[in-house]
Amino acid sequence: KKRVFSGVQPTGQMHIGNYVGALSLWVENQKKYDNIFCIVDLHALTIPESIEPQYLRKKVKQVAALYLACGIEPEQSTIFVQSHVPQHSELTWLLNCVTPIGWLERMTQFKSKSKKLESVGTGLFDYPVLMASDILLYKTDLVPVGEDQKQHIEITRDIAQRFNHLYGEVLKVPEELIRKSGARIMSFDDPEAKMSKSTGENKKRHAIGLLDSPETIRETIMSATTDSNRETRFDYASPGILNMLTLYQVLTGQSRAEIESHFSDGKYGKLKKELVEVVIETLKPIQKKYNRIINEETYLDDVLKEGEEKATEIAVDTMDNVKKSMGLK
Ligand code: TYM
């Protein structure tokens, strides 16, 4: 079986974009692959909110419980917390030494995130190298992510190839797994802006959180930005309408043609109302399972402990090969 690795940062509020772009894709392919899913708490430290220890501790639990609630099964997949496996940090240093800073300066996420900060930490700059370490430690074949992570997978490939060129064929060069439709869900308040976990936590009507109540979901979708074109064909719709059509498509599994004919009267109110129902029905079982898991403290800890052990075994083996190839062993 091919190996899959992916992760979510425990910051902000996990939303329907994370579900559609990433988690639902993990669950869909779970049986086909050998999966490792990580809660990337070391990456979270690059974001100002996470400076509060209680916040970070709570978010790590929340994300782990959401993985399980969305359908990741510990029998099929390894689930663990990044900082519990110190090899991630260790490999990062070694890969730092083969990564030209020019490659990091080109990262669009670094440019946009650092612009908003008064003081930019070295960790934010080095973020892609830590992500490359996550992926390369586990000899990963496929990385299922949303569109916004594409550039980070490309640099991971570049780093692996450069390492192999310098030290021999040690690291497996991974590939991305990205949805054709639904890899970039936009926000409801501004369809030109990607739905974001941090904005969603602070601003109403931007995102649909995976734990939002039916009332909040209804309010958010009904207030979504539209236009006056009455155009519900995927290829001609404005960004806000296209976003809702796309969500409807991924969540119902219907074809474009079916959806276009169903909404052919061009009534946006109908699209919104039906999308509200689809989203509520999708999230209901997830929320039910989440509430059960989050209140059974030891179950979650046990899952993460077991995941840590399985992950460590692979990570230790890769580090051994990496160190030998570099002359550190
Ligand atoms: P993060 O935590 O920002 O997002 C988690 C996953 O959700 C996807 N995503 C979206 N998909 C569709 N529409 C959106 N609006 C949307 N917003 C987010 C992301 O693409 C991602 O798949 N750097 C990563 C975490 C990471 C990682 C890794 C991922 C660290 N190490 C190794 C894969 C492999 C991140 O910040 O994702």
PDB file of C-alpha atoms and ligand atoms in Angstrom, residues 5-9 15 17-18 21-22 40 43 127 131 134-135 143-146 148-149 152 182-185 194-195 197, ligand 1:
ATOM      1  CA  PHE A   5       0.730  11.641   5.316  1.00  0.00           C
ATOM      2  CA  SER A   6      -1.151  14.817   6.131  1.00  0.00           C
ATOM      3  CA  GLY A   7      -1.845  17.208   8.985  1.00  0.00           C
ATOM      4  CA  VAL A   8      -3.824  20.123  10.357  1.00  0.00           C
ATOM      5  CA  GLN A   9      -2.568  22.990  12.491  1.00  0.00           C
ATOM      6  CA  HIS A  15     -14.150  24.696   9.097  1.00  0.00           C
ATOM      7  CA  GLY A  17     -13.144  24.113   3.888  1.00  0.00           C
ATOM      8  CA  ASN A  18     -10.728  21.947   5.878  1.00  0.00           C
ATOM      9  CA  GLY A  21     -10.361  20.105   0.926  1.00  0.00           C
ATOM     10  CA  ALA A  22      -8.585  17.696   3.266  1.00  0.00           C
ATOM     11  CA  VAL A  40       1.014  19.777  13.818  1.00  0.00           C
ATOM     12  CA  HIS A  43       3.675  24.580  13.240  1.00  0.00           C
ATOM     13  CA  TYR A 127       7.746  26.571   8.429  1.00  0.00           C
ATOM     14  CA  MET A 131       6.536  20.549   6.883  1.00  0.00           C
ATOM     15  CA  ASP A 134       6.888  15.812   8.510  1.00  0.00           C
ATOM     16  CA  ILE A 135       6.363  14.360   5.087  1.00  0.00           C
ATOM     17  CA  VAL A 143       0.045  14.102   0.589  1.00  0.00           C
ATOM     18  CA  PRO A 144      -3.703  14.874   0.490  1.00  0.00           C
ATOM     19  CA  VAL A 145      -4.189  18.618   1.030  1.00  0.00           C
ATOM     20  CA  GLY A 146      -6.086  21.678  -0.148  1.00  0.00           C
ATOM     21  CA  ASP A 148      -3.150  26.355  -0.600  1.00  0.00           C
ATOM     22  CA  GLN A 149      -0.536  23.741   0.367  1.00  0.00           C
ATOM     23  CA  HIS A 152       4.692  23.577   0.246  1.00  0.00           C
ATOM     24  CA  GLY A 182     -13.361  21.718  -3.686  1.00  0.00           C
ATOM     25  CA  ALA A 183      -9.635  22.181  -3.021  1.00  0.00           C
ATOM     26  CA  ARG A 184     -10.131  25.870  -2.357  1.00  0.00           C
ATOM     27  CA  ILE A 185     -13.322  26.780  -0.522  1.00  0.00           C
ATOM     28  CA  LYS A 194     -10.142  31.751   1.014  1.00  0.00           C
ATOM     29  CA  MET A 195     -12.039  30.442   4.031  1.00  0.00           C
ATOM     30  CA  LYS A 197      -9.455  29.110  10.381  1.00  0.00           C
TER      31      LYS A 197
HETATM   32  P1  TYM B   1      -3.998  23.996   7.661  1.00  0.00           P
HETATM   33  O1  TYM B   1      -4.064  23.618   9.099  1.00  0.00           O
HETATM   34  O2  TYM B   1      -4.009  25.436   7.317  1.00  0.00           O
HETATM   35  O3  TYM B   1      -5.194  23.326   6.875  1.00  0.00           O
HETATM   36  C1  TYM B   1      -5.511  21.948   6.995  1.00  0.00           C
HETATM   37  C2  TYM B   1      -5.906  21.385   5.651  1.00  0.00           C
HETATM   38  O4  TYM B   1      -7.074  22.053   5.135  1.00  0.00           O
HETATM   39  C3  TYM B   1      -6.817  22.554   3.843  1.00  0.00           C
HETATM   40  N1  TYM B   1      -7.549  23.830   3.690  1.00  0.00           N
HETATM   41  C4  TYM B   1      -8.483  24.072   2.777  1.00  0.00           C
HETATM   42  N2  TYM B   1      -8.991  23.312   1.784  1.00  0.00           N
HETATM   43  C5  TYM B   1      -9.962  23.856   1.007  1.00  0.00           C
HETATM   44  N3  TYM B   1     -10.433  25.122   1.175  1.00  0.00           N
HETATM   45  C6  TYM B   1      -9.948  25.931   2.138  1.00  0.00           C
HETATM   46  N4  TYM B   1     -10.413  27.167   2.309  1.00  0.00           N
HETATM   47  C7  TYM B   1      -8.928  25.404   2.997  1.00  0.00           C
HETATM   48  N5  TYM B   1      -8.225  25.918   4.049  1.00  0.00           N
HETATM   49  C8  TYM B   1      -7.387  24.944   4.445  1.00  0.00           C
HETATM   50  C9  TYM B   1      -5.319  22.762   3.797  1.00  0.00           C
HETATM   51  O5  TYM B   1      -4.843  22.786   2.469  1.00  0.00           O
HETATM   52  C10 TYM B   1      -4.827  21.570   4.570  1.00  0.00           C
HETATM   53  O6  TYM B   1      -4.792  20.426   3.744  1.00  0.00           O
HETATM   54  N6  TYM B   1       0.834  23.500   6.557  1.00  0.00           N
HETATM   55  C11 TYM B   1      -0.400  22.760   6.765  1.00  0.00           C
HETATM   56  C12 TYM B   1      -0.288  21.696   7.831  1.00  0.00           C
HETATM   57  C13 TYM B   1       0.823  20.721   7.637  1.00  0.00           C
HETATM   58  C14 TYM B   1       0.876  19.640   6.721  1.00  0.00           C
HETATM   59  C15 TYM B   1       2.101  18.984   6.949  1.00  0.00           C
HETATM   60  C16 TYM B   1      -0.021  19.200   5.746  1.00  0.00           C
HETATM   61  C17 TYM B   1       1.985  20.676   8.360  1.00  0.00           C
HETATM   62  N7  TYM B   1       2.753  19.629   7.964  1.00  0.00           N
HETATM   63  C18 TYM B   1       2.474  17.861   6.197  1.00  0.00           C
HETATM   64  C19 TYM B   1       0.368  18.073   4.983  1.00  0.00           C
HETATM   65  C20 TYM B   1       1.599  17.430   5.217  1.00  0.00           C
HETATM   66  C21 TYM B   1      -1.478  23.733   7.154  1.00  0.00           C
HETATM   67  O7  TYM B   1      -1.220  24.770   7.676  1.00  0.00           O
HETATM   68  O8  TYM B   1      -2.751  23.294   6.975  1.00  0.00           O
END
